[in-house]
Structures are given as structure tokens and as C-alpha cells.
Short mmCIF file of C-alpha atoms in Angstrom, two decimals:
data_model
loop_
_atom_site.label_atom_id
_atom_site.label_comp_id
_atom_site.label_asym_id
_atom_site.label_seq_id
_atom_site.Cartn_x
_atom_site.Cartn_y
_atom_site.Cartn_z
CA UNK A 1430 -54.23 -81.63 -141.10
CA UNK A 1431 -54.78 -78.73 -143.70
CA UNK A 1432 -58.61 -78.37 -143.50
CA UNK A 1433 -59.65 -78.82 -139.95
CA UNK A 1434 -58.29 -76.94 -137.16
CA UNK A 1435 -59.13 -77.79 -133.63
CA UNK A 1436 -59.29 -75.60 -130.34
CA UNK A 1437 -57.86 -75.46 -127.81
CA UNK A 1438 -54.92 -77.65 -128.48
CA UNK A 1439 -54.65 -78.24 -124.85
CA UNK A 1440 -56.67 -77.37 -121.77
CA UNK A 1441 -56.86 -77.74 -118.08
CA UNK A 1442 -60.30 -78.22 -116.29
CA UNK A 1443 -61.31 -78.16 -112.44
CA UNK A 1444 -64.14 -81.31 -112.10
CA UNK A 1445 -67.77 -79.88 -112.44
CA UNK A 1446 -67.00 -76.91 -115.03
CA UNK A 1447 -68.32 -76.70 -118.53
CA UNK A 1448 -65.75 -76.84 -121.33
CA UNK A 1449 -66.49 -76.50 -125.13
CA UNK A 1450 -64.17 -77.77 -128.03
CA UNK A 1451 -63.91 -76.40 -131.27
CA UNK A 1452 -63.25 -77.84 -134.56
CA UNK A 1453 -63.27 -75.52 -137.37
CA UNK A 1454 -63.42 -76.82 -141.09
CA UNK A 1455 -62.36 -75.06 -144.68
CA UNK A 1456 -63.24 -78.01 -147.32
CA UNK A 1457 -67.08 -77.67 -146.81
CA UNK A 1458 -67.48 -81.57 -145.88
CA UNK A 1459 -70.94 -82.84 -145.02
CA UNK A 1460 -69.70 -84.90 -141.94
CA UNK A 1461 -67.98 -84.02 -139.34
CA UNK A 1462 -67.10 -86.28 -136.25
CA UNK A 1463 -65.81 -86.18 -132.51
CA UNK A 1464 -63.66 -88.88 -131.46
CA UNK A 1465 -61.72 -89.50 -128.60
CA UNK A 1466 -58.30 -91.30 -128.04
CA UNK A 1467 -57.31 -92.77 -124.70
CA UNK A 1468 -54.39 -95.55 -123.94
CA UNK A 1469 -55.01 -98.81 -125.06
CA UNK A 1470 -58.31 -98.05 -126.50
CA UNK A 1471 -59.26 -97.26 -130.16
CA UNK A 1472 -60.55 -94.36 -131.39
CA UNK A 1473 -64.23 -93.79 -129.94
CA UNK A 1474 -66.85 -91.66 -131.58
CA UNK A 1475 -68.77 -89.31 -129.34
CA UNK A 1476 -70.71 -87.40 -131.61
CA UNK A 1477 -71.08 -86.98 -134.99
CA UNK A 1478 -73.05 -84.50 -137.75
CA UNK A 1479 -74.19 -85.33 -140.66
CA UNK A 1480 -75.41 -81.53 -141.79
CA UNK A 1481 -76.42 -78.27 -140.70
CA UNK A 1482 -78.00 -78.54 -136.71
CA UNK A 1483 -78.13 -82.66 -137.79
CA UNK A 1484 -76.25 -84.48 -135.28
CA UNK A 1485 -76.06 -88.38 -133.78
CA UNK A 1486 -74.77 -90.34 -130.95
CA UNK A 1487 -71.64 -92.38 -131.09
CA UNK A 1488 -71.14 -95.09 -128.79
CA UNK A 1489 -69.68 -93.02 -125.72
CA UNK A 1490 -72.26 -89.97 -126.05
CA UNK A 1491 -72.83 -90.18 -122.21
CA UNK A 1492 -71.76 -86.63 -120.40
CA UNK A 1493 -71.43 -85.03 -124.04
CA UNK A 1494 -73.24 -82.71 -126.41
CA UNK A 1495 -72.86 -81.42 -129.36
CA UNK A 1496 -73.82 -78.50 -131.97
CA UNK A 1497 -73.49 -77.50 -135.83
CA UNK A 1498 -74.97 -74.36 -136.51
CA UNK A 1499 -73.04 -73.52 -139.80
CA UNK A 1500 -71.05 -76.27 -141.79
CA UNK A 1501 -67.71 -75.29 -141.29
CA UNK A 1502 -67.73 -75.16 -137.21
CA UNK A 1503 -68.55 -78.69 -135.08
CA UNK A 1504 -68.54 -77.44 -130.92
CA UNK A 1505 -68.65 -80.31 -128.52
CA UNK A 1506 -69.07 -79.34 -125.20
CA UNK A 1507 -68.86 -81.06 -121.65
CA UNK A 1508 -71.58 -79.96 -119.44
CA UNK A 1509 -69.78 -80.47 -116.58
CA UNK A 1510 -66.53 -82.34 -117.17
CA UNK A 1511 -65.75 -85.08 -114.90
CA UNK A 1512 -61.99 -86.67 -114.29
CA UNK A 1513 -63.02 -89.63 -116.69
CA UNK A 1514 -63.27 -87.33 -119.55
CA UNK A 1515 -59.66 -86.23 -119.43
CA UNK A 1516 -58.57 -87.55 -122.90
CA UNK A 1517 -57.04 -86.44 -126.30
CA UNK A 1518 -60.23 -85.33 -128.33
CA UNK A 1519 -60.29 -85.19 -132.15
CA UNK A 1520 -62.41 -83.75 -134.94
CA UNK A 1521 -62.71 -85.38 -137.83
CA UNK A 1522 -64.46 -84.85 -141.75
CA UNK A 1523 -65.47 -87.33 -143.99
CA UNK A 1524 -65.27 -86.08 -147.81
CA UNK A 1525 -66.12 -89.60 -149.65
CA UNK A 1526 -62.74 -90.07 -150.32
CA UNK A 1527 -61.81 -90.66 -146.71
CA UNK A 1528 -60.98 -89.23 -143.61
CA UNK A 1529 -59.48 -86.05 -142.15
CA UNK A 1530 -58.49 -85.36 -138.58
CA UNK A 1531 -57.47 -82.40 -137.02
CA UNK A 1532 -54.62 -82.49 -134.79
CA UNK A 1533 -56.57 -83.16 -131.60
CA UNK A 1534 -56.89 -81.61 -128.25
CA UNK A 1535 -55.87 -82.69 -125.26
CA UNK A 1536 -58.00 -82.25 -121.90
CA UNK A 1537 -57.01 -82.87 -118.72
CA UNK A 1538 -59.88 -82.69 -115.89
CA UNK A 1539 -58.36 -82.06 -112.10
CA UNK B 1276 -66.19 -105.80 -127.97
CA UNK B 1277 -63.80 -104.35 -130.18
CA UNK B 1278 -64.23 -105.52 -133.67
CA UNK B 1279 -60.77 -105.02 -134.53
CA UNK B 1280 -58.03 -106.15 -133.22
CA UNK B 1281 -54.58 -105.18 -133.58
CA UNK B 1282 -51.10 -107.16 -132.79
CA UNK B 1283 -48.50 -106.48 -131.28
CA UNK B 1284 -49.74 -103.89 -128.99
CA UNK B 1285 -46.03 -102.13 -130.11
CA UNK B 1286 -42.24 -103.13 -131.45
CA UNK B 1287 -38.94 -101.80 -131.89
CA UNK B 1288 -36.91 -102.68 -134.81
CA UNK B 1289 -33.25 -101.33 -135.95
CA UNK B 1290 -33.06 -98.69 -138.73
CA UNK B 1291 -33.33 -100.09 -141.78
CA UNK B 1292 -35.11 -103.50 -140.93
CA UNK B 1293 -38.69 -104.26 -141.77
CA UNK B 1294 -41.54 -105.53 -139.91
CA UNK B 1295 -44.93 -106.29 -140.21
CA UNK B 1296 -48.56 -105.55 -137.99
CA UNK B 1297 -51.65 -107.42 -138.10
CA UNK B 1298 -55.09 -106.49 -137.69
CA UNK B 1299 -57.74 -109.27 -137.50
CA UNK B 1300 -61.27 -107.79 -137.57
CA UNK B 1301 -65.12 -109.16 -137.07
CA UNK B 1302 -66.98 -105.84 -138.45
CA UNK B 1303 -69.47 -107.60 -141.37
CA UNK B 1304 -70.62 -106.81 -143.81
CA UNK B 1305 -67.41 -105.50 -144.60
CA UNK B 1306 -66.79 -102.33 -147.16
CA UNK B 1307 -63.32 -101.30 -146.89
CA UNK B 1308 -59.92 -101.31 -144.97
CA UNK B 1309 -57.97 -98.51 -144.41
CA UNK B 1310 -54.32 -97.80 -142.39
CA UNK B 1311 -53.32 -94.66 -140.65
CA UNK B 1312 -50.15 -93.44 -139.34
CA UNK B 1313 -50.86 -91.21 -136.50
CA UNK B 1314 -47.32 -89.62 -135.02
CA UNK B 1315 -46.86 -88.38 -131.62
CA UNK B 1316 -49.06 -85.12 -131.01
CA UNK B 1317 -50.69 -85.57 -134.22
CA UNK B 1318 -53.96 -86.60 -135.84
CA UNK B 1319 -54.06 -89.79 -137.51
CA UNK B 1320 -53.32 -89.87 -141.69
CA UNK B 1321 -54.42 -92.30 -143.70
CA UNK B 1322 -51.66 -94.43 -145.67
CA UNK B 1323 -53.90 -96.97 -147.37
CA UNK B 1324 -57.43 -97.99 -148.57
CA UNK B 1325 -58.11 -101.71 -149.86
CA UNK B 1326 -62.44 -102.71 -150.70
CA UNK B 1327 -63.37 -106.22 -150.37
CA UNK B 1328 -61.98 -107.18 -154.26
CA UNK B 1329 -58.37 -105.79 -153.24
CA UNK B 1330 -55.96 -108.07 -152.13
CA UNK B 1331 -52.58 -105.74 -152.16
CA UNK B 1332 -52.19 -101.88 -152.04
CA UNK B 1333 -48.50 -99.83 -151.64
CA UNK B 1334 -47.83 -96.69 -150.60
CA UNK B 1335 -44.04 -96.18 -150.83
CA UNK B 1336 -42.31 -98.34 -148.16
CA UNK B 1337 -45.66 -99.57 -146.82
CA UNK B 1338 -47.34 -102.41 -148.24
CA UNK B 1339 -50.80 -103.29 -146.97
CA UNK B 1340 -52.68 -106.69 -147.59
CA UNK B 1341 -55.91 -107.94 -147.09
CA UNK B 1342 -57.80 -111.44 -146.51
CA UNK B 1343 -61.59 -110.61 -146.84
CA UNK B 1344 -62.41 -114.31 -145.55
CA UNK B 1345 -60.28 -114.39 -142.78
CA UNK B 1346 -61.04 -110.81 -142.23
CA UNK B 1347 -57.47 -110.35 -141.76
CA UNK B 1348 -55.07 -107.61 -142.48
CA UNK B 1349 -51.30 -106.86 -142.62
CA UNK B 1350 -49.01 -103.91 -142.73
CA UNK B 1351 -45.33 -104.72 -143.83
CA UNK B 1352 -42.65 -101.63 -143.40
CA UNK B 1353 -39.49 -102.20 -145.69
CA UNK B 1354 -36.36 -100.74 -144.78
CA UNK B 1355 -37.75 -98.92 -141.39
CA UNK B 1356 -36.89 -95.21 -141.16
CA UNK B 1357 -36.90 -93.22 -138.08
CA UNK B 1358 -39.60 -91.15 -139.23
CA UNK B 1359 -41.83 -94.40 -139.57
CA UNK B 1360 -41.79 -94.24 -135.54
CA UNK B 1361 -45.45 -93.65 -134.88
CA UNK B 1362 -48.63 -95.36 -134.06
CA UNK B 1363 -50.13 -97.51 -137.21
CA UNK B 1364 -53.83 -97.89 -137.12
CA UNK B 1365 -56.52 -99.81 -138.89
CA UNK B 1366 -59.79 -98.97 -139.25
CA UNK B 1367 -62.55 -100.94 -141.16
CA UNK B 1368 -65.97 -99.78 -142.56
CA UNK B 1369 -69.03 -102.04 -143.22
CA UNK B 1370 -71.48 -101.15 -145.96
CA UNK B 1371 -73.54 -98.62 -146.02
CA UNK B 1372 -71.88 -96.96 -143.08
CA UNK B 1373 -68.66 -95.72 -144.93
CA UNK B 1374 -68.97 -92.91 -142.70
CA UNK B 1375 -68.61 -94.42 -139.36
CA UNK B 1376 -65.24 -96.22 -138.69
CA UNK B 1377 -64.30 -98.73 -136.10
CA UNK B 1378 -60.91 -98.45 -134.87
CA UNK B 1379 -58.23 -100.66 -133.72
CA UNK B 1380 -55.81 -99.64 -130.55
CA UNK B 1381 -53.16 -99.22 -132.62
CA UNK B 1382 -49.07 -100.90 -133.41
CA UNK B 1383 -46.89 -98.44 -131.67
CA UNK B 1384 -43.61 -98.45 -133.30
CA UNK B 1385 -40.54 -97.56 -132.04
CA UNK B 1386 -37.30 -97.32 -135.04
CA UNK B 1387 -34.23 -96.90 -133.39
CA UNK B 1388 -30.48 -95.91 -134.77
#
């Protein structure tokens, strides 16, 4: 995971709070992504950037945003987290060569 | 729906035994195929990469094949380690969106003494 660093690695949330994830990035890749991992389920995009304040939806955007205001730092924050959200998240940057993930972090909403 | 599939869901096998994962996917049109190993706690890595001309690719003990008209994929472990306990992963492309991936849920497997 040399590259991308992601924090927290682990956090606990009350229902109805905000909570913003950072992934931090050293290799100066164009695209970065949000993903999350739950049982039984692939990896799903949330979010992804494809630049400088340039950002898409994935396919589960809902109760999600996300900002890029410098290329080396990808935020995704939950407005107000709900108990479906609980999850391991993780960043990831595409260099043309392939992918890099961080090590993920894993949220747990009460 | 998922456009790729993975099976089995997971296995155990005895140290030193090898085994093999399939992944049968629908994404079209199709770019490339890649495999990641993603152990416990950690983000996934990627062990292979095979485009639509490339029928065979190795990496070490892992040997990765693809069928572009069956859109079918396999992963074969030789002489299983227990460090080769982990999840195995594949993830397909289509062209022209090499940068967005769909994954499959993922082999867990378990190597045991």
C-alpha cells in the first residue's frame, strides 16, 4: 500500500453524525476512487475523481459526498451516517498501469 | 446484477496442495482481466493482468487463464502456502473505461497445516 494512506483506520459513529474519510496520495495519480467492501458483496464504487475539484458518482453514491481540492488528498464524507453505511471503506488510484488501494478503513455506525 | 461472478464463495485445502477459482463474467466489451489477493485487514493487490489476446499469465505459484468467448477465467494455486490464505479477487474492465472496475465477491481461501 506504499502510496496511499487512508484515515482513520477504524472509527466508531453514533447514527445521524457527520464523518469524513481521508485518503492521502504520494504518486501524483490522476484518479482516485472510493470503494466500499461489505460481506458477500464486491467491491462498490461510491465516488470517484478524475482531477482537481472533478469528481463522479459510482453506483452507490446515495448518502455520500465527496471532495478533491489538491491531487494528493480524496475526503469522502457522510453527511449524516446511517447504520447501513457501517462498512470497510477503501481509497484507491489508478496510474495506467493498474490499481492501488490503501489499506481501508473500517466504520462502524451505532 | 453483478457482472462477475466468482466460485466457490471459499475453500480450504492442506499445505502444499493446489486448487483452482473461477470467475465467469458478462462485462462487454471486454478490455482486460485482472486478479487480486486481498489478505485479512488489508487492501487488495493485484497478482495478474491478462487483455483480450492473452490466454495465460504467471506470477510465481499463481497461474491465471483466460477464455475471452466464454468470458471465463481461472486462478490455479500450486503447492498452497499458508501465506496464500486470503481473499482472491477478479476484477474485469471494458473498453474505454479502464478506469472503472467491476468486482467479483471474492474466493476466500483458507490453507491449513
Amino acid at each position: 500500500d506504499a502510496g496511499i494512506t487512508q484515515s482513520p483506520r477504524h472509527k466508531v459513529t453514533e447514527t445521524g453524525t457527520p464523518v469524513t474519510l481521508r485518503c492521502h496520495q504520494t504518486e501524483n495519480h490522476r484518479y482516485m476512487y472510493w470503494y466500499r467492501q461489505d460481506p458477500g458483496h464486491g467491491l462498490r464504487l461510491i465516488h470517484y475523481s478524475y482531477g482537481v475539484k472533478d469528481t463522479d458518482k459510482g453506483e452507490v453514491s446515495d448518502g455520500y459526498s465527496v471532495s478533491r481540492s489538491k491531487t494528493e488528498d480524496f475526503l469522502l464524507t457522510l453527511e449524516s451516517a446511517t447504520s447501513s453505511q457501517t462498512s470497510v471503506y477503501f481509497c484507491a488510484t489508478w496510474s495506467g498501469d493498474g490499481y492501488t488501494f490503501g489499506s481501508g478503513t473500517r466504520l462502524t455506525v451505532v | 446484477k453483478n457482472q462477475v461472478e466468482q466460485s466457490p464463495q471459499s475453500l480450504i485445502i492442506l499445505e502444499g496442495k493446489n486448487c483452482t477459482l473461477q470467475c465467469n463474467y458478462t462485462v462487454s466489451p471486454f478490455s482486460n482481466l485482472r486478479w487480486y489477493k486481498q489478505d485479512t485487514g488489508r487492501g487488495p493487490v493485484s497478482l495478474t493482468i491478462m487483455t483480450f489476446s492473452e490466454n495465460t499469465k504467471s506470477n510465481g505459484r499463481y497461474t491465471a487463464t483466460l477464455d475471452a468467448d466464454t468470458k471465463q477465467s481461472s486462478l490455479h494455486i500450486t503447492a498452497s502456502q499458508l501465506s496464500d490464505s486470503a481473499s482472491y479477487i477478479c476484477v474485469v474492465s471494458g473498453q474505454g473505461n479502464d478506469y472503472k472496475l467491476s468486482f467479483g465477491a471474492g474466493t476466500t481461501v483458507t490453507v491449513r497445516a
